[in-house]
Coordinates of N, CA and C in Angstrom, one line a residue:
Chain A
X19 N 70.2 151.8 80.7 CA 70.7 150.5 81.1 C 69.7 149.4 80.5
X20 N 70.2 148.2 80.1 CA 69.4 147.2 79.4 C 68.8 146.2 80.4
X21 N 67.8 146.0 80.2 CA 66.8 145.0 81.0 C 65.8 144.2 80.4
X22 N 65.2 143.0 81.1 CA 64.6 142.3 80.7 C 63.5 142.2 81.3
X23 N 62.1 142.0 80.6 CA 61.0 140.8 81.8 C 60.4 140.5 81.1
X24 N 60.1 138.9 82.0 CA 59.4 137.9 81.2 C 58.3 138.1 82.0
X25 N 57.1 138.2 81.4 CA 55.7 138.4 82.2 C 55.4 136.9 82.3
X26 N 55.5 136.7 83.9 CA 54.8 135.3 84.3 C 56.1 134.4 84.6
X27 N 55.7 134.7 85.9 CA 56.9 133.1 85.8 C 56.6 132.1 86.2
X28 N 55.4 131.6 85.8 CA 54.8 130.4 85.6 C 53.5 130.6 84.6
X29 N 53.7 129.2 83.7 CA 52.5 129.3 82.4 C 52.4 127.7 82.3
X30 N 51.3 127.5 82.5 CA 50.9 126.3 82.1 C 49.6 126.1 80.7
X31 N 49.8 125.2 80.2 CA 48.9 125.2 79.1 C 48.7 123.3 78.8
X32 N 47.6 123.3 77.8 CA 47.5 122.0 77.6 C 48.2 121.6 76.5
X33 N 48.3 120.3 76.2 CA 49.0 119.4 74.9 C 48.2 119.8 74.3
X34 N 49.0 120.4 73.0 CA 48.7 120.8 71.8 C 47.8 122.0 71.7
X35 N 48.0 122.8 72.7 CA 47.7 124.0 73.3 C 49.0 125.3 72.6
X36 N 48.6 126.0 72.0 CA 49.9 127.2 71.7 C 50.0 127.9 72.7
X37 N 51.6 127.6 72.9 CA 52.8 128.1 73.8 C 53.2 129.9 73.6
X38 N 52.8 130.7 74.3 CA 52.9 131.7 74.3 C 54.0 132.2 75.9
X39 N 55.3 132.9 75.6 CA 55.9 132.9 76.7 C 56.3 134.7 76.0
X40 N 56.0 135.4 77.2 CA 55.9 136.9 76.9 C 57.8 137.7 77.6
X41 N 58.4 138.4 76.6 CA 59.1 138.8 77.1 C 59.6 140.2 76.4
X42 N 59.7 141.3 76.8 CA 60.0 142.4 76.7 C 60.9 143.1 77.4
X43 N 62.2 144.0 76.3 CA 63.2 144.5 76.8 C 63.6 145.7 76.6
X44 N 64.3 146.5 77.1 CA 64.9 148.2 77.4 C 66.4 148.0 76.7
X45 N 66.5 148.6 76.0 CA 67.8 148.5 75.7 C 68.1 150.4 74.5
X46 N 69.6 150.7 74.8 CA 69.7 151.9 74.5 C 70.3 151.5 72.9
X47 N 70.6 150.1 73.0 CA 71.1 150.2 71.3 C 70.4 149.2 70.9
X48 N 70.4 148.7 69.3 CA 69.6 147.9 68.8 C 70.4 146.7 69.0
X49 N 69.5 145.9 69.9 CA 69.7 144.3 70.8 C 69.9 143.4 69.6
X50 N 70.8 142.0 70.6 CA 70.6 140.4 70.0 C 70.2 140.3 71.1
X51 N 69.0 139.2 70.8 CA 67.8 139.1 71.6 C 68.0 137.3 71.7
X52 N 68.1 136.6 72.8 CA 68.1 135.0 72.8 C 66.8 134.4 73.5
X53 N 66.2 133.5 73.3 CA 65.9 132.7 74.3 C 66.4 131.0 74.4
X54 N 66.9 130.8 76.1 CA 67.7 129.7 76.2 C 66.4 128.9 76.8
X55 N 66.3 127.5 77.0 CA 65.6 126.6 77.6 C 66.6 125.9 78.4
X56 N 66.0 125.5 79.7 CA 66.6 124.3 81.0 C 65.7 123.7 81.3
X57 N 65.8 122.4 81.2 CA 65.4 121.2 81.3 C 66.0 120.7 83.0
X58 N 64.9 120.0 83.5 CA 65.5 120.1 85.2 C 66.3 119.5 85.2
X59 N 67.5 120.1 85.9 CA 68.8 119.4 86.4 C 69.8 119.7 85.5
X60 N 69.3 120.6 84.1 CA 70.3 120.5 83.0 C 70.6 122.0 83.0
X61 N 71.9 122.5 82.5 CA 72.3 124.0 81.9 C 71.3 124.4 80.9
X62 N 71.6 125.7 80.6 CA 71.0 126.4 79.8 C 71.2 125.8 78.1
X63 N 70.3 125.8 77.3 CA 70.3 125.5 76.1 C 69.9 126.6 75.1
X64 N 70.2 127.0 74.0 CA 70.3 128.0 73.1 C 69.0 128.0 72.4
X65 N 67.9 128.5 72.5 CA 66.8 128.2 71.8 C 66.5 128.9 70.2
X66 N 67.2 130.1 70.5 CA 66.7 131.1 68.9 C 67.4 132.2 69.8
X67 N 67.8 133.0 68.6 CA 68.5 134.0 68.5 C 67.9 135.2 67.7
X68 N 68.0 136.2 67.8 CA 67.6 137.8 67.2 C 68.9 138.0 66.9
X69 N 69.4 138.5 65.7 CA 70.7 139.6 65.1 C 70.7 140.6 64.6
X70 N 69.6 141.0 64.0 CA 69.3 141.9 63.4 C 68.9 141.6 62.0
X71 N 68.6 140.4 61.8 CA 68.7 139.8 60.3 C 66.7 139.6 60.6
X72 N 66.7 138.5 59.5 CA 65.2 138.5 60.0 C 64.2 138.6 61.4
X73 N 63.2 139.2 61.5 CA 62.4 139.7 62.8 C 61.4 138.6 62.8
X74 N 61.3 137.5 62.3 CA 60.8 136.4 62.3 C 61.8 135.2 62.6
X75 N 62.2 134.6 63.9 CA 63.3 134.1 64.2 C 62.5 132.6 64.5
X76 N 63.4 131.4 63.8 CA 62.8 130.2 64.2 C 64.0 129.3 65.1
X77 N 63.5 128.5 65.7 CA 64.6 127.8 66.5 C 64.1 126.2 66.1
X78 N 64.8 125.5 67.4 CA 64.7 124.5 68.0 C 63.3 123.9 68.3
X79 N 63.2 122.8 68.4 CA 61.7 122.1 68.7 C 60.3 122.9 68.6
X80 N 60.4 123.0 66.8 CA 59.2 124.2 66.7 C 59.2 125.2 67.0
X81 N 60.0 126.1 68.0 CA 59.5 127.1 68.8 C 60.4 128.5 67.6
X82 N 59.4 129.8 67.9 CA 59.8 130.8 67.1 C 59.6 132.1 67.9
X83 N 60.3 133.3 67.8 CA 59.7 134.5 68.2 C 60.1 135.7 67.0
X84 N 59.2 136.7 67.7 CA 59.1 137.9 66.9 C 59.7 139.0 67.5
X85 N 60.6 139.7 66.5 CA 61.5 140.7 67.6 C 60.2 142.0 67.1
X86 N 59.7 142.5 67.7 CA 59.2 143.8 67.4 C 59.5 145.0 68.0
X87 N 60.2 146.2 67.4 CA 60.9 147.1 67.4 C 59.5 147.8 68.8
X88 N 58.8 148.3 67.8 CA 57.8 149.0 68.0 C 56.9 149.0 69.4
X89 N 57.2 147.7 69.8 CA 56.7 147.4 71.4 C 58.0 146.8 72.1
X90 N 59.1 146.8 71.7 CA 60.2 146.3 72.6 C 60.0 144.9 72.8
X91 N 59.2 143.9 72.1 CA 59.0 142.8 72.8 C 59.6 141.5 71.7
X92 N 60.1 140.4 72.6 CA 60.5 139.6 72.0 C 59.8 138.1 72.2
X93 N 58.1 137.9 72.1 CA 58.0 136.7 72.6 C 58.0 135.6 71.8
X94 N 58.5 134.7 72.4 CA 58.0 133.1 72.4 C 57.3 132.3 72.3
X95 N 57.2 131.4 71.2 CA 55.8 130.6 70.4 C 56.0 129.6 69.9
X96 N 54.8 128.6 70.3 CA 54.8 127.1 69.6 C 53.5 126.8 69.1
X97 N 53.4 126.5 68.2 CA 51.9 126.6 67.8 C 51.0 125.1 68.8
X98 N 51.9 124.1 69.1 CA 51.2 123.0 70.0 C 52.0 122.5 70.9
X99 N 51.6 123.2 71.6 CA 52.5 122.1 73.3 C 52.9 120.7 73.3
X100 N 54.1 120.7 73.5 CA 54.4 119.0 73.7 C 54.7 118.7 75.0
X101 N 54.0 117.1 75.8 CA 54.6 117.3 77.4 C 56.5 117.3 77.5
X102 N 57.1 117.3 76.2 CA 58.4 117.6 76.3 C 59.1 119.2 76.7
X103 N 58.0 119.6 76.3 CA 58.5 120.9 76.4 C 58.6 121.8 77.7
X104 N 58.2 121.1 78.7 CA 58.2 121.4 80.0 C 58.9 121.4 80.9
X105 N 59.6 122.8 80.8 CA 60.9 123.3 81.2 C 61.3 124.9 81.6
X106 N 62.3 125.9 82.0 CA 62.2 126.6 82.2 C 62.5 127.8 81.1
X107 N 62.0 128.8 80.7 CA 62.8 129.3 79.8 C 63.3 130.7 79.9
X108 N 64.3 131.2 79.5 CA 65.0 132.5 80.1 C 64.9 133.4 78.8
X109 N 64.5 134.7 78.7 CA 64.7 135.4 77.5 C 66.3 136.4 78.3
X110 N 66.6 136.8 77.4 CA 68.3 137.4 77.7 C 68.3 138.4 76.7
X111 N 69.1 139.7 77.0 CA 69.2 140.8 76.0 C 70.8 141.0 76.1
X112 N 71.5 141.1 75.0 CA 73.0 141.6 74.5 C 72.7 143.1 74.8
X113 N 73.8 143.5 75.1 CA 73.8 145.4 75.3 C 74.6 145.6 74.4
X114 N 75.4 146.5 74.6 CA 76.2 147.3 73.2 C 77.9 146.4 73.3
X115 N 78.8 147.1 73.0 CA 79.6 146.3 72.4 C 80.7 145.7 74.2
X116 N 80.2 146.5 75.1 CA 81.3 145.8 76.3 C 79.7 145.8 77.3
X117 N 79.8 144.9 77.6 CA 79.0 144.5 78.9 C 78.3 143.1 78.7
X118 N 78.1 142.4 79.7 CA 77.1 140.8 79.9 C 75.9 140.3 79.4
X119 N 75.4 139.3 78.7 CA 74.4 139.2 78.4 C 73.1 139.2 80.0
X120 N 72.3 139.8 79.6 CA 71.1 140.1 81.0 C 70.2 139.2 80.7
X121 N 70.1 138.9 81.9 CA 68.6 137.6 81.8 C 67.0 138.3 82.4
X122 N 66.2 137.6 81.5 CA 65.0 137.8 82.4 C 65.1 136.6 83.8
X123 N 64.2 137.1 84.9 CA 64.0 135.6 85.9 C 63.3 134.5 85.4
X124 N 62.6 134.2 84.5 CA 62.5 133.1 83.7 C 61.5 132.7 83.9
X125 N 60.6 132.0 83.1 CA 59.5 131.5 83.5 C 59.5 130.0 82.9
X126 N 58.5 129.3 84.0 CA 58.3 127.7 83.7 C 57.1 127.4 83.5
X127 N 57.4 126.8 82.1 CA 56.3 126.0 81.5 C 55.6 124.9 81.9
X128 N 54.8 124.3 82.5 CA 53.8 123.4 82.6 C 52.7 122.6 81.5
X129 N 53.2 121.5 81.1 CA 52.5 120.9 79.8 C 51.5 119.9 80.2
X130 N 50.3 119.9 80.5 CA 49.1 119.0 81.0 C 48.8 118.3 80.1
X131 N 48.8 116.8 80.3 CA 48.3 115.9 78.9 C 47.0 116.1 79.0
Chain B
X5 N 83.4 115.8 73.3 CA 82.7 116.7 72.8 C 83.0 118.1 73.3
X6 N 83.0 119.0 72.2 CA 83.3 120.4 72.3 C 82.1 121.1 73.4
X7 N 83.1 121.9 74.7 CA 81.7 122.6 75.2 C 82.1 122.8 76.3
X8 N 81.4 123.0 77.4 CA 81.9 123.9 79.0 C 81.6 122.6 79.6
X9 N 82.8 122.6 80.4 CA 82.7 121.1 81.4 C 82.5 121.7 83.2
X10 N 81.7 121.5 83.8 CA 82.1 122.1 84.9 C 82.3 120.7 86.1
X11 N 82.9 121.2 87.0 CA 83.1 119.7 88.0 C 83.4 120.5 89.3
X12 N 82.6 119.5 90.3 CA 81.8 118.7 90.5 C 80.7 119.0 90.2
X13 N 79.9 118.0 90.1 CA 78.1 118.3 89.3 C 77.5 118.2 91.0
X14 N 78.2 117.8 91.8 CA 77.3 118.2 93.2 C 78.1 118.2 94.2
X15 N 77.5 119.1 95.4 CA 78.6 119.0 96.3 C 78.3 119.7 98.0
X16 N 78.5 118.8 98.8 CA 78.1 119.5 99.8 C 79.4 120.4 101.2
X17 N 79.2 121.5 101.6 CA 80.6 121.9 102.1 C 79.6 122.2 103.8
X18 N 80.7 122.4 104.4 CA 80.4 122.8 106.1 C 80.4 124.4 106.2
X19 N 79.7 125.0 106.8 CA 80.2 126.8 107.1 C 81.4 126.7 107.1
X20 N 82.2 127.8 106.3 CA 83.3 128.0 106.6 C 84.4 127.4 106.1
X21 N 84.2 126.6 104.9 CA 85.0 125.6 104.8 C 85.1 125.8 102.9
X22 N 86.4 126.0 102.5 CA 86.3 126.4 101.3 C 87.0 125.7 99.8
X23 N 86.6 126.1 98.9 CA 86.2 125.2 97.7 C 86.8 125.5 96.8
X24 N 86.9 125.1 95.0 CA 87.3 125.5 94.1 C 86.0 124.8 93.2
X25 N 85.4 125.7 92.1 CA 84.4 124.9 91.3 C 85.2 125.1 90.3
X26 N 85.2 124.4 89.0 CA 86.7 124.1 88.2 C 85.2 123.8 87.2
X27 N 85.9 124.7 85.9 CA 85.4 125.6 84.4 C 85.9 125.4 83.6
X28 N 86.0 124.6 82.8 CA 87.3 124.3 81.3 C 86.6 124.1 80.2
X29 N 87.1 124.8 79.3 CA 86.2 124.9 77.9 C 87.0 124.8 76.5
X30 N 86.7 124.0 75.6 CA 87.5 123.7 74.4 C 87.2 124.2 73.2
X31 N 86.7 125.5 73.6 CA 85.9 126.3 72.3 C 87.1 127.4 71.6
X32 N 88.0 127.9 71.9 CA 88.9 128.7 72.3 C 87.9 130.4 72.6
X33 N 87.1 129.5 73.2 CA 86.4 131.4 73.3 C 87.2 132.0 74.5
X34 N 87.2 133.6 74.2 CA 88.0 134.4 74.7 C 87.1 134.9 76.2
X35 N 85.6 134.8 76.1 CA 84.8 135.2 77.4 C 84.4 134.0 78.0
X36 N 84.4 134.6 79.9 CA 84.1 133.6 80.2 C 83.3 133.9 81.3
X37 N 82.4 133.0 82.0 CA 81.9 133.7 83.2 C 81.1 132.6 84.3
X38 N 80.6 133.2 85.6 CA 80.1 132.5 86.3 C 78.6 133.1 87.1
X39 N 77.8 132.3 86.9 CA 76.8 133.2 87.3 C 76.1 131.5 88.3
X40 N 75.0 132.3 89.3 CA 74.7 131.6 90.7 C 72.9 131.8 90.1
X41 N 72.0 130.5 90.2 CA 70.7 130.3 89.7 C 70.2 129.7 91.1
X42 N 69.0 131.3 91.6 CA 68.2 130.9 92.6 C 67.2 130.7 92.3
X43 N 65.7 130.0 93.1 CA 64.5 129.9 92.2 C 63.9 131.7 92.7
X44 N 63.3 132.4 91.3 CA 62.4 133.3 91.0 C 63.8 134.3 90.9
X45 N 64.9 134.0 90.6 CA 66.2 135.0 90.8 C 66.4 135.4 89.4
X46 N 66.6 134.2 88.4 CA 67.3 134.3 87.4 C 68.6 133.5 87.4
X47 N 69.4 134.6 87.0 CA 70.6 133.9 86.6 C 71.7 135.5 87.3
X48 N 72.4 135.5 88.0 CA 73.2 136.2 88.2 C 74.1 136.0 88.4
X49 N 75.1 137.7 87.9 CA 76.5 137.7 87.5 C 77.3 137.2 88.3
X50 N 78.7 136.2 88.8 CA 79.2 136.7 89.8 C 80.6 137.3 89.1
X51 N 81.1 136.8 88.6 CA 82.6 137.1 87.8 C 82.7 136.8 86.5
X52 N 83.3 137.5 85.8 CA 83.1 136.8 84.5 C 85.0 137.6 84.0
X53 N 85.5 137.0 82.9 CA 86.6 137.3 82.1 C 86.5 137.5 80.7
X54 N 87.2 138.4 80.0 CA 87.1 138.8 78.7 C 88.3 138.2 77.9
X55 N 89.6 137.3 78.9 CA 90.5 136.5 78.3 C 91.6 136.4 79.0
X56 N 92.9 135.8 79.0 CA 93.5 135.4 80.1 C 94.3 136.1 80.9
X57 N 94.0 136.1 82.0 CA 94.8 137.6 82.9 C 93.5 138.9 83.3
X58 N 92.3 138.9 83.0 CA 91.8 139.7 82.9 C 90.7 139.1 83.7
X59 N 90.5 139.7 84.4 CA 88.6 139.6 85.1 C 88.1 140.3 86.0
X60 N 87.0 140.4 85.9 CA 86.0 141.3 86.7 C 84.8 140.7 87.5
X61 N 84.7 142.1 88.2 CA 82.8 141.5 88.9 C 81.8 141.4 88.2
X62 N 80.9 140.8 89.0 CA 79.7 140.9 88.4 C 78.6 141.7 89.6
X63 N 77.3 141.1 89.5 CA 76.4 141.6 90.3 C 76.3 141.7 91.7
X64 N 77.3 139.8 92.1 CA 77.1 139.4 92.9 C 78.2 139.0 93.4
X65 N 79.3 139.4 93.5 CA 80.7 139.0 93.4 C 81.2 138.7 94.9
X66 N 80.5 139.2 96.0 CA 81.0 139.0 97.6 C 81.2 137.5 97.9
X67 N 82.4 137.1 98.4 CA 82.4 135.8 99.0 C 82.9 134.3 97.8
X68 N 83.2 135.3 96.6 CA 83.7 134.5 95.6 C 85.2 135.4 94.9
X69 N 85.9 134.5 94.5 CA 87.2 134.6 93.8 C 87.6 133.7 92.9
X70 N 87.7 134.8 91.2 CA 88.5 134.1 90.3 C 89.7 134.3 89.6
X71 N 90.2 134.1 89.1 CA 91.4 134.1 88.0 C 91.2 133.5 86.8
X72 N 91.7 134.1 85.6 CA 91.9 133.3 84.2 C 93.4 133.0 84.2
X73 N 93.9 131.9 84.3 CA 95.3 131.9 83.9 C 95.8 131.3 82.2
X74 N 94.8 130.6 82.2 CA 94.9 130.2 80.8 C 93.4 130.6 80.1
X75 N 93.3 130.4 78.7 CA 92.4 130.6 78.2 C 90.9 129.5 78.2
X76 N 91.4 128.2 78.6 CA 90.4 127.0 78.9 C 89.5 127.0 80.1
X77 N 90.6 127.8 81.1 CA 90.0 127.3 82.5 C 90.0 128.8 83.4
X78 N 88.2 128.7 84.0 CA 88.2 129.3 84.1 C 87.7 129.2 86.1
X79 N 88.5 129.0 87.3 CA 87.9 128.9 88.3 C 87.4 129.6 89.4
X80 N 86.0 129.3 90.1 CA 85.6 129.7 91.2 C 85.7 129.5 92.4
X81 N 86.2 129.9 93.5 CA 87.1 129.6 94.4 C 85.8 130.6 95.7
X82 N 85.1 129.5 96.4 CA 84.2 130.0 97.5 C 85.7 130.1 98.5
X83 N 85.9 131.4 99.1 CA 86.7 131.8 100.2 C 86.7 131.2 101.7
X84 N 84.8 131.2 102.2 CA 84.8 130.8 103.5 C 83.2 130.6 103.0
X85 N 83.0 129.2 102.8 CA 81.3 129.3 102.5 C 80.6 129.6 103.6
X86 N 78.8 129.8 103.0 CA 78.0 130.4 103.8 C 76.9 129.7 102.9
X87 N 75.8 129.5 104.2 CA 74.5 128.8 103.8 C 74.1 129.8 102.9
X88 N 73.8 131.1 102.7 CA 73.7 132.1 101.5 C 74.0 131.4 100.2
X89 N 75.2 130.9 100.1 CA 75.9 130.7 99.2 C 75.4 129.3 98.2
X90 N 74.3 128.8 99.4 CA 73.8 127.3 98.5 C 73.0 127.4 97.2
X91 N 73.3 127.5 96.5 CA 72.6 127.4 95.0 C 73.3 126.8 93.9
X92 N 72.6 127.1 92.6 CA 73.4 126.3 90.9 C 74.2 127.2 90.9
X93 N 75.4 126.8 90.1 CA 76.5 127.3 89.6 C 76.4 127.2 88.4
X94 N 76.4 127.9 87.5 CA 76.7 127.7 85.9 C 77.8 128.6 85.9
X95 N 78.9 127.8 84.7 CA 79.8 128.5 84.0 C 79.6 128.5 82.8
X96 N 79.7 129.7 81.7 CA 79.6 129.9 80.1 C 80.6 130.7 79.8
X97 N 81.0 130.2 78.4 CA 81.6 131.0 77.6 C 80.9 131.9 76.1
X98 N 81.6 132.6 75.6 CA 81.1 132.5 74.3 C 82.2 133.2 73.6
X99 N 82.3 133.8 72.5 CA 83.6 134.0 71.7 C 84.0 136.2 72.1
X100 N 83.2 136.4 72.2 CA 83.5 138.0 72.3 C 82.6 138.5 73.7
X101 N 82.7 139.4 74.4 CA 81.9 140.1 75.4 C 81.2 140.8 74.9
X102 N 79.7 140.8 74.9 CA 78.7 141.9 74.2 C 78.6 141.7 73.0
X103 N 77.4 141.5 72.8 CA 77.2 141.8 71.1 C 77.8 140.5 70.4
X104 N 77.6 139.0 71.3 CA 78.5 138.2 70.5 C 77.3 137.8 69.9
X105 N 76.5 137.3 68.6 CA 75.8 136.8 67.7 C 76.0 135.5 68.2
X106 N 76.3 134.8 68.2 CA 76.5 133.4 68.8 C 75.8 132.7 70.2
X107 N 75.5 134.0 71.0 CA 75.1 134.0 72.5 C 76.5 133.0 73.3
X108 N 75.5 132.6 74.4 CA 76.7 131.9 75.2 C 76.3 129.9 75.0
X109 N 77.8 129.4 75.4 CA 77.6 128.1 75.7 C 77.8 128.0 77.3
X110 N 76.9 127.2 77.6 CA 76.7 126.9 79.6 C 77.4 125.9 79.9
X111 N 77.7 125.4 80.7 CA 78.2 124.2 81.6 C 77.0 123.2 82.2
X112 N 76.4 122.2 82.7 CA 75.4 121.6 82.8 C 75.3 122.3 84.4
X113 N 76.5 122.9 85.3 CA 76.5 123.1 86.7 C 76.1 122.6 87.9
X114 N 76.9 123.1 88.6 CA 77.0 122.6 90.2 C 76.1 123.0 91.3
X115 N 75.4 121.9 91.6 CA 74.7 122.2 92.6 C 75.1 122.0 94.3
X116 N 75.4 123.2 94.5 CA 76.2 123.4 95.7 C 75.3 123.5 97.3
X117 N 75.6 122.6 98.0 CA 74.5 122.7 99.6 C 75.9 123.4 100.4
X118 N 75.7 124.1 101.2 CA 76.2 124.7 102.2 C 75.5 124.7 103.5
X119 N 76.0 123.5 104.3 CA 75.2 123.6 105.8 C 76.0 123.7 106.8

């Protein structure tokens, strides 16, 4: 069965501090791997996506992750914190061709000026 | 604008007293679903559909009921609420079940009190 976890569910760092958000998954076939961001009070937003195409994935507002086979892990990176970026973020794993996308429980960023 | 609408964006109900949260999406995606956001929970399943006429459980499915009748709309229908039941509601679609490359589009959701 396919599973998620985001180690930490809470990370705070300083402005212009690199953003490191850790997440690692189980899966019996080869994953599409997402991370979504929420902004308080708001739905989920699509941040970057894994397909199996390049393992160097870049998104939205700077942010990038690396799918690496070899340790199962899919984390999340900004080279400098902005106090905008201070929000919750979910990493999610696709299973195989019939079943739901799985969420990790998510963790929230904290951006200290 | 193209995208998941959900309504009401807030809402308070009495024990026992029952609801409809109302899901409509103009993507023509074929999947659709509802999931309930506690704090340190995540995001969990309650019902989701794979297109119209069709749907299933999810993780969490007690004390909720849906139907797809058309392909747009997709609703959640609390039976007899319960203070359990106070939390976010998000509805998403995306074009295929599993394996969709696209991931999901969310709804902004309903934040539901039950007292």
């Amino acid at each position: 069965a396919q599973s998620v976890t985001q180690l930490g569910s809470h990370v705070s760092v300083s402005e212009g501090a690199l953003v490191l958000l850790r997440c690692n998954y189980s899966s019996s076939v080869p994953p599409y791997l997402f991370w979504y961001v929420q902004y308080p009070n708001q739905g989920l937003q699509l941040l970057l996506k894994y397909t199996s195409a390049a393992t160097l994935v870049k998104g939205i507002n700077g942010f990038e992750a690396e799918f690496k086979k070899s340790e199962t892990s899919f984390h999340l990176t900004k080279p400098s914190a902005h106090m905008s970026d201070a929000a919750e973020y979910f990493c999610a794993v696709s299973p195989g061709s019939q079943g739901n996308l799985i969420f990790g429980k998510g963790t929230k960023l904290s951006v200290k000026p | 604008n193209a995208g998941v609408t959900q309504t009401p964006k807030f809402q308070v109900l009495k024990t026992g007293q029952s609801m409809t949260l109302q899901c409509a999406q103009d993507m023509n995606h074929e999947y659709m679903s509802w999931y309930r956001q506690d704090p340190g929970m995540g995001l969990r399943l309650i019902h989701y559909s794979v297109g119209a006429g069709i749907t299933d459980q999810g993780e969490v499915p007690n004390g909720y009921n849906v139907s797809r009748s058309t392909t747009e709309d997709f609703p959640l229908r609390l039976l007899s609420a319960a203070p359990s039941q106070t939390s976010v509601y998000f509805c998403a679609s995306s074009y295929q079940l599993g394996r969709d490359p696209y991931g999901y589009t969310f709804g902004s959701g309903t934040r539901l009190t039950v007292v």
